[in-house]
Amino acid sequence: MNLEGLTLRLLTDYLNKTLLGSKIYKITMPTPHSLLLLVKKDYVSLPVLADLGGCGPAIYLPKQLPENPDTPPAFCMLLRKHLEEGRITKITQSGLDRVITFEIDLLGSASKIVTKKLIFELAGKNSNIILTQDGQIVDSLRHVSALQNSYRTVLPGKAYIAPPPQDGCDLLADAPADITEHITGLHTANILQALISGTTGIGKNTAQALLAAADILPQQIALNETAKAQLTGQIKQLQNIIAQPEKVYALINKVNQVKTISVLPPSGTDNLAIREFTDINAAINFAASLRPVQLPQHEQLQKITAAEISRQQKKLQALHADLQTAQNAEEQKICADTLMANIYRLQKGQSKVQLNNIYDNQPLTINLAPELTPVENAQSYYKRYNKYKRAQTEISQQIKATEDMLIYLGSLEASLLTAATKTEVEEIAQEMTFCGLLKATKKKAKINGSKPQPLHIRLHEAADIYIGRNNRQNDFVTFHIGEPRDLWFHTKNIPGSHVILKTSLPEPDAQDINIAVQLAAYFSKARSGSNVPVDCTQRKFVKKPSGSKPRFVIFTNQTTYFTTPDVSQLQNLLHK
Protein backbone atom coordinates (compact mmCIF):
# COMPACT_ATOMS: atom_id res chain seq x y z
CA MET A 1 0.00 0.00 0.00
CA ASN A 2 1.36 3.34 -1.06
CA LEU A 3 -0.29 6.32 0.66
CA GLU A 4 -0.18 9.64 -1.18
CA GLY A 5 0.68 12.90 0.54
CA LEU A 6 -2.97 14.00 0.26
CA THR A 7 -4.11 10.83 2.03
CA LEU A 8 -1.51 11.36 4.74
CA ARG A 9 -2.92 14.86 5.28
CA LEU A 10 -6.26 13.24 6.13
CA LEU A 11 -4.42 10.81 8.40
CA THR A 12 -2.57 13.67 10.15
CA ASP A 13 -5.85 15.53 10.76
CA TYR A 14 -7.45 12.34 12.11
CA LEU A 15 -4.55 11.68 14.48
CA ASN A 16 -4.67 15.28 15.71
CA LYS A 17 -8.38 15.05 16.52
CA THR A 18 -7.97 11.69 18.22
CA LEU A 19 -4.63 11.86 20.02
CA LEU A 20 -3.84 15.49 20.82
CA GLY A 21 -3.32 15.88 24.57
CA SER A 22 -3.06 12.14 25.23
CA LYS A 23 -0.41 10.71 27.55
CA ILE A 24 1.90 7.82 26.57
CA TYR A 25 1.91 5.15 29.28
CA LYS A 26 3.40 2.15 27.46
CA ILE A 27 5.61 1.51 24.41
CA THR A 28 6.16 -1.83 22.69
CA MET A 29 7.46 -3.13 19.37
CA PRO A 30 5.33 -6.07 18.13
CA THR A 31 7.70 -6.64 15.18
CA PRO A 32 11.13 -5.28 14.23
CA HIS A 33 9.37 -2.88 11.82
CA SER A 34 6.47 -1.65 13.94
CA LEU A 35 5.95 0.53 17.01
CA LEU A 36 2.93 0.49 19.33
CA LEU A 37 2.16 3.45 21.59
CA LEU A 38 -0.49 2.95 24.25
CA VAL A 39 -1.92 6.33 25.27
CA LYS A 40 -4.64 7.64 27.56
CA LYS A 41 -6.95 10.52 26.74
CA ASP A 42 -9.85 11.52 28.95
CA TYR A 43 -9.47 8.24 30.90
CA VAL A 44 -9.80 6.24 27.66
CA SER A 45 -6.95 3.96 26.52
CA LEU A 46 -6.06 4.13 22.82
CA PRO A 47 -3.48 2.14 20.81
CA VAL A 48 -1.43 3.85 18.10
CA LEU A 49 0.42 1.52 15.73
CA ALA A 50 3.12 2.65 13.33
CA ASP A 51 3.63 -0.25 10.92
CA LEU A 52 6.48 0.17 8.45
CA GLY A 53 6.07 -3.31 6.94
CA GLY A 54 3.09 -5.52 6.23
CA CYS A 55 0.52 -3.85 3.98
CA GLY A 56 2.65 -0.70 3.69
CA PRO A 57 3.95 2.08 5.96
CA ALA A 58 1.13 3.76 7.91
CA ILE A 59 0.13 5.04 11.34
CA TYR A 60 -3.33 4.13 12.62
CA LEU A 61 -5.40 3.08 15.60
CA PRO A 62 -5.74 -0.73 15.28
CA LYS A 63 -8.95 -2.54 16.21
CA GLN A 64 -6.99 -5.46 17.67
CA LEU A 65 -3.73 -5.23 19.59
CA PRO A 66 -0.86 -7.24 18.08
CA GLU A 67 1.13 -9.65 20.21
CA ASN A 68 4.37 -8.41 21.75
CA PRO A 69 7.69 -10.28 21.92
CA ASP A 70 9.01 -11.47 25.26
CA THR A 71 12.19 -9.41 24.95
CA PRO A 72 11.83 -5.82 23.71
CA PRO A 73 14.41 -4.57 21.16
CA ALA A 74 17.00 -1.99 22.18
CA PHE A 75 15.23 0.80 20.27
CA CYS A 76 12.01 0.03 22.15
CA MET A 77 13.86 0.28 25.51
CA LEU A 78 15.33 3.64 24.47
CA LEU A 79 11.90 5.01 23.52
CA ARG A 80 10.48 3.86 26.86
CA LYS A 81 13.23 5.75 28.65
CA HIS A 82 12.65 8.96 26.68
CA LEU A 83 8.92 9.06 25.93
CA GLU A 84 6.86 7.18 28.53
CA GLU A 85 4.78 9.60 30.64
CA GLY A 86 5.14 12.17 27.85
CA ARG A 87 2.15 14.05 26.44
CA ILE A 88 1.45 14.35 22.68
CA THR A 89 1.05 18.09 22.09
CA LYS A 90 1.34 18.41 18.32
CA ILE A 91 1.12 16.20 15.21
CA THR A 92 2.24 17.68 11.90
CA GLN A 93 2.96 16.65 8.32
CA SER A 94 5.92 18.12 6.44
CA GLY A 95 4.07 19.89 3.64
CA LEU A 96 2.57 17.08 1.57
CA ASP A 97 5.60 14.83 2.05
CA ARG A 98 5.27 11.40 3.64
CA VAL A 99 6.71 12.57 6.95
CA ILE A 100 4.58 12.83 10.12
CA THR A 101 6.01 14.24 13.35
CA PHE A 102 4.72 13.71 16.92
CA GLU A 103 5.84 16.43 19.35
CA ILE A 104 5.92 15.02 22.87
CA ASP A 105 6.32 17.15 26.02
CA LEU A 106 7.91 15.73 29.17
CA LEU A 107 8.85 17.15 32.54
CA GLY A 108 12.63 17.53 32.66
CA SER A 109 15.11 18.63 35.33
CA ALA A 110 14.24 21.72 37.36
CA SER A 111 10.58 21.10 36.39
CA LYS A 112 11.18 22.45 32.88
CA ILE A 113 9.17 21.20 29.92
CA VAL A 114 11.31 19.29 27.43
CA THR A 115 9.97 18.69 23.90
CA LYS A 116 11.08 15.64 21.96
CA LYS A 117 10.04 14.67 18.45
CA LEU A 118 9.14 11.24 17.18
CA ILE A 119 9.44 11.44 13.38
CA PHE A 120 7.78 8.86 11.15
CA GLU A 121 9.18 8.81 7.59
CA LEU A 122 6.66 6.70 5.63
CA ALA A 123 8.64 6.31 2.40
CA GLY A 124 8.27 2.68 1.33
CA LYS A 125 11.38 0.58 1.81
CA ASN A 126 13.23 3.64 3.18
CA SER A 127 10.70 4.16 5.99
CA ASN A 128 12.13 5.02 9.38
CA ILE A 129 11.25 6.11 12.91
CA ILE A 130 13.58 8.76 14.36
CA LEU A 131 13.70 10.25 17.87
CA THR A 132 15.15 13.76 18.08
CA GLN A 133 15.69 16.41 20.75
CA ASP A 134 16.71 19.99 19.99
CA GLY A 135 17.37 19.05 16.37
CA GLN A 136 19.76 16.21 17.26
CA ILE A 137 19.10 12.54 16.58
CA VAL A 138 18.82 10.50 19.78
CA ASP A 139 18.38 7.21 17.89
CA SER A 140 16.43 5.69 15.03
CA LEU A 141 14.91 2.40 13.94
CA ARG A 142 17.27 2.25 10.92
CA HIS A 143 20.71 3.78 10.88
CA VAL A 144 21.77 5.33 7.57
CA SER A 145 25.48 6.02 6.98
CA ALA A 146 27.12 8.30 4.44
CA LEU A 147 27.92 5.23 2.32
CA GLN A 148 24.22 4.47 2.03
CA ASN A 149 22.99 8.01 1.44
CA SER A 150 25.05 10.93 0.15
CA TYR A 151 22.35 13.49 1.02
CA ARG A 152 22.11 12.83 4.76
CA THR A 153 23.06 10.46 7.54
CA VAL A 154 20.71 9.13 10.22
CA LEU A 155 22.93 8.28 13.17
CA PRO A 156 22.77 9.02 16.93
CA GLY A 157 24.32 12.39 17.78
CA LYS A 158 24.01 13.79 14.26
CA ALA A 159 21.83 16.76 13.37
CA TYR A 160 18.51 15.69 11.88
CA ILE A 161 18.16 16.54 8.19
CA ALA A 162 14.75 16.06 6.64
CA PRO A 163 14.40 14.05 3.40
CA PRO A 164 14.85 16.08 0.19
CA PRO A 165 11.74 18.26 -0.35
CA GLN A 166 9.48 17.57 -3.31
CA ASP A 167 9.41 19.98 -6.23
CA GLY A 168 6.14 21.35 -7.52
CA CYS A 169 3.02 23.19 -6.43
CA ASP A 170 1.34 22.42 -3.11
CA LEU A 171 -2.11 21.12 -4.10
CA LEU A 172 -3.63 22.38 -0.85
CA ALA A 173 -1.77 25.61 -0.16
CA ASP A 174 -1.38 27.16 -3.64
CA ALA A 175 -4.14 28.88 -5.59
CA PRO A 176 -5.93 26.46 -8.00
CA ALA A 177 -5.47 28.81 -10.97
CA ASP A 178 -1.72 29.06 -10.29
CA ILE A 179 -1.44 25.26 -10.10
CA THR A 180 -3.23 24.83 -13.44
CA GLU A 181 -1.05 27.47 -15.09
CA HIS A 182 2.10 25.81 -13.76
CA ILE A 183 1.36 22.25 -14.87
CA THR A 184 0.09 23.27 -18.32
CA GLY A 185 3.38 25.05 -18.89
CA LEU A 186 5.49 21.94 -18.26
CA HIS A 187 7.04 20.00 -21.15
CA THR A 188 5.86 16.44 -20.48
CA ALA A 189 4.44 13.57 -22.52
CA ASN A 190 0.84 14.30 -21.44
CA ILE A 191 -1.28 16.17 -18.91
CA LEU A 192 -1.32 13.20 -16.49
CA GLN A 193 2.47 13.26 -16.17
CA ALA A 194 2.42 17.05 -15.88
CA LEU A 195 -0.09 16.90 -13.01
CA ILE A 196 1.94 14.28 -11.12
CA SER A 197 5.38 15.84 -11.66
CA GLY A 198 4.23 19.46 -11.31
CA THR A 199 2.57 19.05 -7.91
CA THR A 200 3.34 17.42 -4.57
CA GLY A 201 1.39 14.83 -2.64
CA ILE A 202 -0.52 13.28 -5.53
CA GLY A 203 -0.18 9.88 -7.20
CA LYS A 204 -1.42 8.34 -10.42
CA ASN A 205 -4.85 7.22 -9.19
CA THR A 206 -5.82 10.56 -7.68
CA ALA A 207 -4.44 12.41 -10.72
CA GLN A 208 -6.54 10.23 -13.04
CA ALA A 209 -9.64 10.83 -10.91
CA LEU A 210 -9.02 14.59 -10.91
CA LEU A 211 -8.66 14.69 -14.70
CA ALA A 212 -11.73 12.48 -15.21
CA ALA A 213 -13.80 14.82 -13.03
CA ALA A 214 -12.59 17.71 -15.21
CA ASP A 215 -13.53 15.74 -18.37
CA ILE A 216 -9.90 15.68 -19.55
CA LEU A 217 -8.23 12.63 -21.11
CA PRO A 218 -4.92 11.69 -19.42
CA GLN A 219 -3.26 11.38 -22.86
CA GLN A 220 -3.98 15.00 -23.78
CA ILE A 221 -0.93 17.22 -24.21
CA ALA A 222 -2.31 20.77 -24.47
CA LEU A 223 -5.41 22.15 -22.75
CA ASN A 224 -7.70 24.84 -24.09
CA GLU A 225 -9.11 27.58 -21.86
CA THR A 226 -12.29 25.62 -21.13
CA ALA A 227 -10.33 22.56 -19.98
CA LYS A 228 -8.06 24.77 -17.84
CA ALA A 229 -11.09 26.30 -16.14
CA GLN A 230 -12.57 22.84 -15.49
CA LEU A 231 -9.29 21.59 -14.01
CA THR A 232 -9.00 24.68 -11.81
CA GLY A 233 -12.51 24.07 -10.52
CA GLN A 234 -11.75 20.43 -9.70
CA ILE A 235 -8.54 21.38 -7.85
CA LYS A 236 -10.53 23.85 -5.76
CA GLN A 237 -13.11 21.15 -5.03
CA LEU A 238 -10.30 18.77 -4.01
CA GLN A 239 -9.05 21.35 -1.52
CA ASN A 240 -12.56 21.55 -0.04
CA ILE A 241 -12.78 17.74 0.18
CA ILE A 242 -9.50 17.54 2.11
CA ALA A 243 -10.74 20.25 4.50
CA GLN A 244 -14.02 18.39 5.17
CA PRO A 245 -13.70 14.76 4.04
CA GLU A 246 -16.78 12.56 3.92
CA LYS A 247 -15.42 9.35 2.37
CA VAL A 248 -12.17 7.69 1.38
CA TYR A 249 -11.76 4.91 -1.18
CA ALA A 250 -9.57 1.81 -0.85
CA LEU A 251 -8.38 0.36 -4.17
CA ILE A 252 -7.87 -3.41 -3.96
CA ASN A 253 -5.83 -5.28 -6.57
CA LYS A 254 -6.19 -8.85 -7.81
CA VAL A 255 -3.88 -10.28 -5.15
CA ASN A 256 -6.18 -8.97 -2.40
CA GLN A 257 -4.00 -6.08 -1.30
CA VAL A 258 -4.94 -2.42 -0.96
CA LYS A 259 -2.90 -0.66 -3.63
CA THR A 260 -3.64 2.82 -2.29
CA ILE A 261 -6.27 4.86 -0.48
CA SER A 262 -7.70 7.77 -2.42
CA VAL A 263 -9.57 10.89 -1.35
CA LEU A 264 -11.45 11.07 -4.69
CA PRO A 265 -13.82 8.56 -6.31
CA PRO A 266 -11.39 6.55 -8.46
CA SER A 267 -11.35 6.63 -12.25
CA GLY A 268 -9.40 4.32 -14.54
CA THR A 269 -8.85 1.75 -11.80
CA ASP A 270 -7.36 -0.98 -14.06
CA ASN A 271 -9.62 -3.78 -12.74
CA LEU A 272 -9.16 -2.74 -9.11
CA ALA A 273 -11.98 -3.34 -6.63
CA ILE A 274 -13.17 -0.30 -4.67
CA ARG A 275 -14.35 -0.05 -1.05
CA GLU A 276 -15.73 3.10 0.57
CA PHE A 277 -14.98 4.09 4.18
CA THR A 278 -16.14 6.95 6.35
CA ASP A 279 -12.65 7.79 7.63
CA ILE A 280 -9.01 7.09 6.87
CA ASN A 281 -8.43 4.99 10.00
CA ALA A 282 -11.14 2.50 9.02
CA ALA A 283 -9.61 2.19 5.54
CA ILE A 284 -6.12 1.48 6.92
CA ASN A 285 -7.52 -1.08 9.36
CA PHE A 286 -9.22 -2.81 6.44
CA ALA A 287 -5.95 -2.80 4.46
CA ALA A 288 -4.10 -4.35 7.40
CA SER A 289 -6.75 -7.08 7.76
CA LEU A 290 -6.42 -8.38 4.17
CA ARG A 291 -4.38 -11.48 3.45
CA PRO A 292 -2.74 -11.33 0.02
CA VAL A 293 -3.02 -14.28 -2.33
CA GLN A 294 -0.07 -15.67 -4.23
CA LEU A 295 1.05 -13.33 -7.03
CA PRO A 296 -0.42 -14.67 -10.30
CA GLN A 297 1.29 -14.55 -13.67
CA HIS A 298 -1.05 -11.77 -14.80
CA GLU A 299 0.21 -9.40 -12.10
CA GLN A 300 3.82 -10.33 -12.80
CA LEU A 301 3.44 -9.55 -16.52
CA GLN A 302 1.92 -6.17 -15.69
CA LYS A 303 4.87 -5.32 -13.45
CA ILE A 304 7.41 -6.43 -16.07
CA THR A 305 5.66 -4.37 -18.76
CA ALA A 306 5.43 -1.27 -16.56
CA ALA A 307 9.12 -1.55 -15.64
CA GLU A 308 10.12 -1.87 -19.30
CA ILE A 309 7.99 1.15 -20.23
CA SER A 310 9.73 3.18 -17.53
CA ARG A 311 13.14 2.03 -18.78
CA GLN A 312 12.35 2.90 -22.39
CA GLN A 313 11.03 6.34 -21.40
CA LYS A 314 14.27 7.11 -19.56
CA LYS A 315 16.24 5.87 -22.56
CA LEU A 316 14.23 8.14 -24.86
CA GLN A 317 14.97 11.18 -22.68
CA ALA A 318 18.70 10.37 -22.74
CA LEU A 319 18.65 9.93 -26.53
CA HIS A 320 16.98 13.31 -27.01
CA ALA A 321 19.66 14.89 -24.80
CA ASP A 322 22.39 13.22 -26.89
CA LEU A 323 20.73 14.41 -30.09
CA GLN A 324 20.67 17.96 -28.76
CA THR A 325 24.43 17.72 -28.19
CA ALA A 326 25.04 16.19 -31.61
CA GLN A 327 23.17 19.03 -33.29
CA ASN A 328 26.11 21.28 -32.45
CA ALA A 329 28.10 19.64 -35.27
CA GLU A 330 28.15 22.77 -37.44
CA GLU A 331 29.60 24.79 -34.56
CA GLN A 332 32.51 22.33 -34.39
CA LYS A 333 33.18 22.76 -38.11
CA ILE A 334 33.05 26.55 -37.87
CA CYS A 335 35.62 26.44 -35.05
CA ALA A 336 37.86 24.07 -37.04
CA ASP A 337 37.70 26.16 -40.24
CA THR A 338 38.36 29.37 -38.33
CA LEU A 339 41.40 27.83 -36.63
CA MET A 340 42.82 26.60 -39.94
CA ALA A 341 42.34 30.02 -41.52
CA ASN A 342 44.26 31.65 -38.65
CA ILE A 343 46.75 28.86 -37.98
CA TYR A 344 49.73 31.24 -38.39
CA ARG A 345 48.47 33.35 -35.46
CA LEU A 346 48.30 30.47 -32.97
CA GLN A 347 50.88 28.92 -30.69
CA LYS A 348 51.04 25.73 -28.68
CA GLY A 349 50.12 26.20 -25.00
CA GLN A 350 47.12 28.49 -25.48
CA SER A 351 43.92 27.47 -23.60
CA LYS A 352 41.58 29.70 -25.60
CA VAL A 353 41.71 32.22 -28.41
CA GLN A 354 39.37 34.87 -29.78
CA LEU A 355 39.16 35.09 -33.58
CA ASN A 356 36.76 36.41 -36.16
CA ASN A 357 34.36 33.80 -37.53
CA ILE A 358 35.38 33.30 -41.17
CA TYR A 359 31.72 32.93 -42.19
CA ASP A 360 30.11 36.03 -40.60
CA ASN A 361 33.18 37.94 -39.30
CA GLN A 362 31.73 37.99 -35.76
CA PRO A 363 34.01 37.53 -32.70
CA LEU A 364 34.34 33.84 -31.82
CA THR A 365 35.94 32.44 -28.64
CA ILE A 366 37.44 28.97 -29.19
CA ASN A 367 38.68 26.72 -26.38
CA LEU A 368 42.01 24.99 -27.07
CA ALA A 369 43.91 22.10 -25.48
CA PRO A 370 47.27 23.61 -24.34
CA GLU A 371 49.10 20.29 -24.83
CA LEU A 372 48.17 20.16 -28.53
CA THR A 373 49.61 22.09 -31.45
CA PRO A 374 47.33 24.54 -33.35
CA VAL A 375 46.89 22.02 -36.19
CA GLU A 376 46.07 19.22 -33.75
CA ASN A 377 43.45 21.45 -32.05
CA ALA A 378 41.85 22.12 -35.43
CA GLN A 379 41.88 18.39 -36.23
CA SER A 380 40.20 17.59 -32.91
CA TYR A 381 37.34 19.95 -33.83
CA TYR A 382 37.05 18.25 -37.26
CA LYS A 383 36.93 14.84 -35.57
CA ARG A 384 34.21 16.05 -33.20
CA TYR A 385 32.28 17.44 -36.20
CA ASN A 386 32.41 14.09 -38.01
CA LYS A 387 31.46 12.23 -34.83
CA TYR A 388 28.43 14.47 -34.22
CA LYS A 389 27.29 14.17 -37.85
CA ARG A 390 27.37 10.37 -37.64
CA ALA A 391 25.68 10.48 -34.25
CA GLN A 392 22.76 12.51 -35.59
CA THR A 393 21.76 9.69 -37.94
CA GLU A 394 22.41 6.90 -35.44
CA ILE A 395 20.61 8.62 -32.57
CA SER A 396 17.63 9.50 -34.77
CA GLN A 397 17.32 5.82 -35.69
CA GLN A 398 17.53 4.81 -32.02
CA ILE A 399 14.87 7.38 -31.10
CA LYS A 400 12.54 5.99 -33.76
CA ALA A 401 13.14 2.41 -32.55
CA THR A 402 12.55 3.41 -28.93
CA GLU A 403 9.34 5.27 -29.79
CA ASP A 404 8.11 2.20 -31.72
CA MET A 405 8.96 0.00 -28.74
CA LEU A 406 6.99 2.28 -26.40
CA ILE A 407 3.96 2.06 -28.72
CA TYR A 408 4.29 -1.72 -28.73
CA LEU A 409 4.66 -1.88 -24.92
CA GLY A 410 1.56 0.29 -24.65
CA SER A 411 -0.35 -2.32 -26.65
CA LEU A 412 0.91 -5.05 -24.30
CA GLU A 413 -0.21 -2.98 -21.32
CA ALA A 414 -3.67 -2.54 -22.86
CA SER A 415 -3.86 -6.29 -23.62
CA LEU A 416 -3.05 -7.15 -20.00
CA LEU A 417 -5.70 -4.70 -18.86
CA THR A 418 -8.44 -6.55 -20.78
CA ALA A 419 -7.16 -10.14 -20.47
CA ALA A 420 -9.84 -12.21 -18.73
CA THR A 421 -8.77 -15.85 -19.07
CA LYS A 422 -5.69 -17.91 -18.34
CA THR A 423 -5.26 -18.69 -22.04
CA GLU A 424 -5.21 -15.00 -22.96
CA VAL A 425 -2.59 -14.29 -20.29
CA GLU A 426 -0.48 -17.19 -21.56
CA GLU A 427 -0.73 -15.84 -25.12
CA ILE A 428 0.58 -12.47 -23.92
CA ALA A 429 3.37 -14.24 -22.02
CA GLN A 430 4.31 -16.11 -25.18
CA GLU A 431 4.46 -12.86 -27.12
CA MET A 432 6.61 -11.24 -24.42
CA THR A 433 8.93 -14.24 -24.55
CA PHE A 434 9.26 -13.92 -28.33
CA CYS A 435 10.18 -10.23 -27.90
CA GLY A 436 12.76 -10.98 -25.20
CA LEU A 437 10.83 -9.47 -22.30
CA LEU A 438 10.51 -12.90 -20.65
CA LYS A 439 12.82 -15.89 -20.50
CA ALA A 440 11.64 -18.79 -22.63
CA THR A 441 10.09 -21.79 -20.89
CA LYS A 442 8.72 -25.06 -22.28
CA LYS A 443 5.30 -24.27 -20.87
CA LYS A 444 4.90 -21.15 -22.99
CA ALA A 445 5.99 -22.98 -26.14
CA LYS A 446 2.84 -25.16 -26.03
CA ILE A 447 0.66 -22.27 -27.21
CA ASN A 448 2.44 -21.87 -30.54
CA GLY A 449 0.14 -24.24 -32.41
CA SER A 450 -3.08 -23.19 -30.69
CA LYS A 451 -5.67 -21.09 -32.47
CA PRO A 452 -6.41 -17.64 -30.99
CA GLN A 453 -9.81 -17.34 -29.35
CA PRO A 454 -10.94 -13.68 -29.65
CA LEU A 455 -14.07 -12.46 -27.91
CA HIS A 456 -17.18 -13.03 -30.07
CA ILE A 457 -20.41 -11.10 -29.42
CA ARG A 458 -23.60 -11.88 -31.33
CA LEU A 459 -25.58 -8.63 -31.50
CA HIS A 460 -28.44 -10.11 -33.52
CA GLU A 461 -28.96 -12.50 -36.43
CA ALA A 462 -27.42 -10.08 -38.92
CA ALA A 463 -24.45 -8.70 -36.93
CA ASP A 464 -21.44 -10.14 -35.07
CA ILE A 465 -18.57 -8.38 -33.31
CA TYR A 466 -15.10 -9.88 -32.81
CA ILE A 467 -12.62 -8.34 -30.32
CA GLY A 468 -8.93 -9.15 -30.01
CA ARG A 469 -7.78 -9.00 -26.39
CA ASN A 470 -4.05 -9.29 -27.06
CA ASN A 471 -1.76 -8.58 -30.00
CA ARG A 472 -1.93 -12.13 -31.35
CA GLN A 473 -5.73 -12.04 -31.28
CA ASN A 474 -5.71 -8.55 -32.82
CA ASP A 475 -3.85 -9.82 -35.88
CA PHE A 476 -6.15 -12.84 -36.08
CA VAL A 477 -9.32 -10.72 -35.83
CA THR A 478 -8.14 -8.22 -38.43
CA PHE A 479 -6.51 -10.44 -41.04
CA HIS A 480 -8.22 -13.84 -40.63
CA ILE A 481 -11.73 -13.11 -39.41
CA GLY A 482 -12.16 -9.72 -41.02
CA GLU A 483 -13.29 -9.57 -44.67
CA PRO A 484 -12.81 -6.60 -47.05
CA ARG A 485 -16.23 -5.03 -46.49
CA ASP A 486 -16.32 -5.56 -42.71
CA LEU A 487 -15.87 -2.49 -40.48
CA TRP A 488 -12.68 -2.27 -38.43
CA PHE A 489 -12.43 -0.17 -35.24
CA HIS A 490 -9.52 0.98 -33.05
CA THR A 491 -9.00 3.83 -30.59
CA LYS A 492 -7.18 6.77 -32.17
CA ASN A 493 -3.55 7.02 -30.95
CA ILE A 494 -4.44 4.98 -27.84
CA PRO A 495 -3.40 1.33 -27.30
CA GLY A 496 -6.38 -0.98 -27.48
CA SER A 497 -8.11 -3.92 -29.12
CA HIS A 498 -8.88 -4.41 -32.81
CA VAL A 499 -12.65 -4.74 -33.27
CA ILE A 500 -14.39 -6.16 -36.35
CA LEU A 501 -18.09 -5.65 -37.08
CA LYS A 502 -19.49 -8.23 -39.52
CA THR A 503 -23.00 -7.75 -40.86
CA SER A 504 -25.16 -9.36 -43.53
CA LEU A 505 -27.19 -6.18 -43.97
CA PRO A 506 -26.65 -4.07 -47.11
CA GLU A 507 -25.33 -1.29 -44.86
CA PRO A 508 -24.20 -1.56 -41.22
CA ASP A 509 -26.84 -0.47 -38.72
CA ALA A 510 -26.05 2.79 -36.86
CA GLN A 511 -26.82 1.17 -33.50
CA ASP A 512 -24.43 -1.71 -34.25
CA ILE A 513 -21.71 0.78 -35.19
CA ASN A 514 -22.30 2.67 -31.93
CA ILE A 515 -21.88 -0.52 -29.89
CA ALA A 516 -18.70 -1.44 -31.80
CA VAL A 517 -17.29 2.05 -31.18
CA GLN A 518 -18.06 1.77 -27.46
CA LEU A 519 -16.47 -1.68 -27.27
CA ALA A 520 -13.31 -0.42 -29.00
CA ALA A 521 -13.08 2.34 -26.39
CA TYR A 522 -13.89 -0.04 -23.52
CA PHE A 523 -11.21 -2.54 -24.55
CA SER A 524 -8.47 0.10 -24.54
CA LYS A 525 -6.38 2.08 -22.08
CA ALA A 526 -9.01 4.84 -22.27
CA ARG A 527 -11.85 2.60 -21.09
CA SER A 528 -12.72 4.93 -18.18
CA GLY A 529 -12.38 8.14 -20.20
CA SER A 530 -14.95 10.31 -21.92
CA ASN A 531 -15.13 11.48 -25.55
CA VAL A 532 -12.69 8.72 -26.49
CA PRO A 533 -11.71 8.98 -30.19
CA VAL A 534 -12.24 5.76 -32.17
CA ASP A 535 -11.20 5.31 -35.81
CA CYS A 536 -13.42 3.24 -38.14
CA THR A 537 -12.68 2.07 -41.66
CA GLN A 538 -13.42 -0.88 -43.89
CA ARG A 539 -11.14 -3.87 -43.34
CA LYS A 540 -9.80 -3.61 -46.94
CA PHE A 541 -8.11 -0.31 -46.03
CA VAL A 542 -6.12 -1.89 -43.16
CA LYS A 543 -2.62 -3.14 -44.05
CA LYS A 544 0.21 -4.75 -42.11
CA PRO A 545 3.75 -3.64 -43.07
CA SER A 546 6.16 -6.47 -43.74
CA GLY A 547 8.25 -7.41 -40.69
CA SER A 548 6.24 -5.24 -38.27
CA LYS A 549 5.46 -6.30 -34.71
CA PRO A 550 2.17 -8.03 -33.81
CA ARG A 551 -0.81 -5.66 -33.80
CA PHE A 552 0.94 -2.90 -35.78
CA VAL A 553 -1.11 -1.84 -38.82
CA ILE A 554 -1.55 1.15 -41.09
CA PHE A 555 -4.94 2.24 -42.40
CA THR A 556 -6.64 4.92 -44.50
CA ASN A 557 -10.14 6.23 -45.32
CA GLN A 558 -11.07 6.27 -41.65
CA THR A 559 -13.91 8.09 -39.89
CA THR A 560 -13.32 9.15 -36.28
CA TYR A 561 -16.11 8.76 -33.73
CA PHE A 562 -16.09 10.12 -30.18
CA THR A 563 -17.69 8.03 -27.46
CA THR A 564 -18.03 7.68 -23.70
CA PRO A 565 -18.42 3.96 -22.94
CA ASP A 566 -21.62 3.04 -21.09
CA VAL A 567 -19.95 0.56 -18.74
CA SER A 568 -23.14 -0.96 -17.30
CA GLN A 569 -24.65 -1.52 -20.77
CA LEU A 570 -21.44 -3.05 -22.10
CA GLN A 571 -21.01 -5.33 -19.10
CA ASN A 572 -24.56 -6.60 -19.52
CA LEU A 573 -23.79 -7.26 -23.18
CA LEU A 574 -20.56 -9.09 -22.30
CA HIS A 575 -22.28 -11.22 -19.65
CA LYS A 576 -24.88 -12.32 -22.21
PDB file of N, CA, C and O in Angstrom, residues 66 162 445 481 502 513 557:
ATOM      1  N   PRO A  66      -1.756  -6.142  18.484  1.00  0.00           N
ATOM      2  CA  PRO A  66      -0.860  -7.238  18.082  1.00  0.00           C
ATOM      3  C   PRO A  66      -0.124  -7.809  19.295  1.00  0.00           C
ATOM      4  O   PRO A  66      -0.007  -7.155  20.338  1.00  0.00           O
ATOM      5  N   ALA A 162      15.966  16.629   7.219  1.00  0.00           N
ATOM      6  CA  ALA A 162      14.748  16.056   6.637  1.00  0.00           C
ATOM      7  C   ALA A 162      15.048  15.502   5.252  1.00  0.00           C
ATOM      8  O   ALA A 162      16.018  15.904   4.602  1.00  0.00           O
ATOM      9  N   ALA A 445       5.857 -22.527 -24.750  1.00  0.00           N
ATOM     10  CA  ALA A 445       5.987 -22.984 -26.136  1.00  0.00           C
ATOM     11  C   ALA A 445       4.784 -23.797 -26.590  1.00  0.00           C
ATOM     12  O   ALA A 445       4.542 -23.939 -27.771  1.00  0.00           O
ATOM     13  N   ILE A 481     -10.282 -13.167 -39.543  1.00  0.00           N
ATOM     14  CA  ILE A 481     -11.734 -13.112 -39.412  1.00  0.00           C
ATOM     15  C   ILE A 481     -12.312 -11.999 -40.283  1.00  0.00           C
ATOM     16  O   ILE A 481     -13.342 -12.173 -40.936  1.00  0.00           O
ATOM     17  N   LYS A 502     -19.045  -7.509 -38.322  1.00  0.00           N
ATOM     18  CA  LYS A 502     -19.488  -8.234 -39.515  1.00  0.00           C
ATOM     19  C   LYS A 502     -21.015  -8.167 -39.576  1.00  0.00           C
ATOM     20  O   LYS A 502     -21.682  -8.403 -38.558  1.00  0.00           O
ATOM     21  N   ILE A 513     -22.962   0.012 -35.117  1.00  0.00           N
ATOM     22  CA  ILE A 513     -21.706   0.776 -35.185  1.00  0.00           C
ATOM     23  C   ILE A 513     -21.429   1.453 -33.846  1.00  0.00           C
ATOM     24  O   ILE A 513     -20.293   1.450 -33.356  1.00  0.00           O
ATOM     25  N   ASN A 557      -8.695   6.066 -45.100  1.00  0.00           N
ATOM     26  CA  ASN A 557     -10.140   6.234 -45.319  1.00  0.00           C
ATOM     27  C   ASN A 557     -10.963   6.077 -44.043  1.00  0.00           C
ATOM     28  O   ASN A 557     -12.094   5.597 -44.075  1.00  0.00           O
TER      29      ASN A 557
END
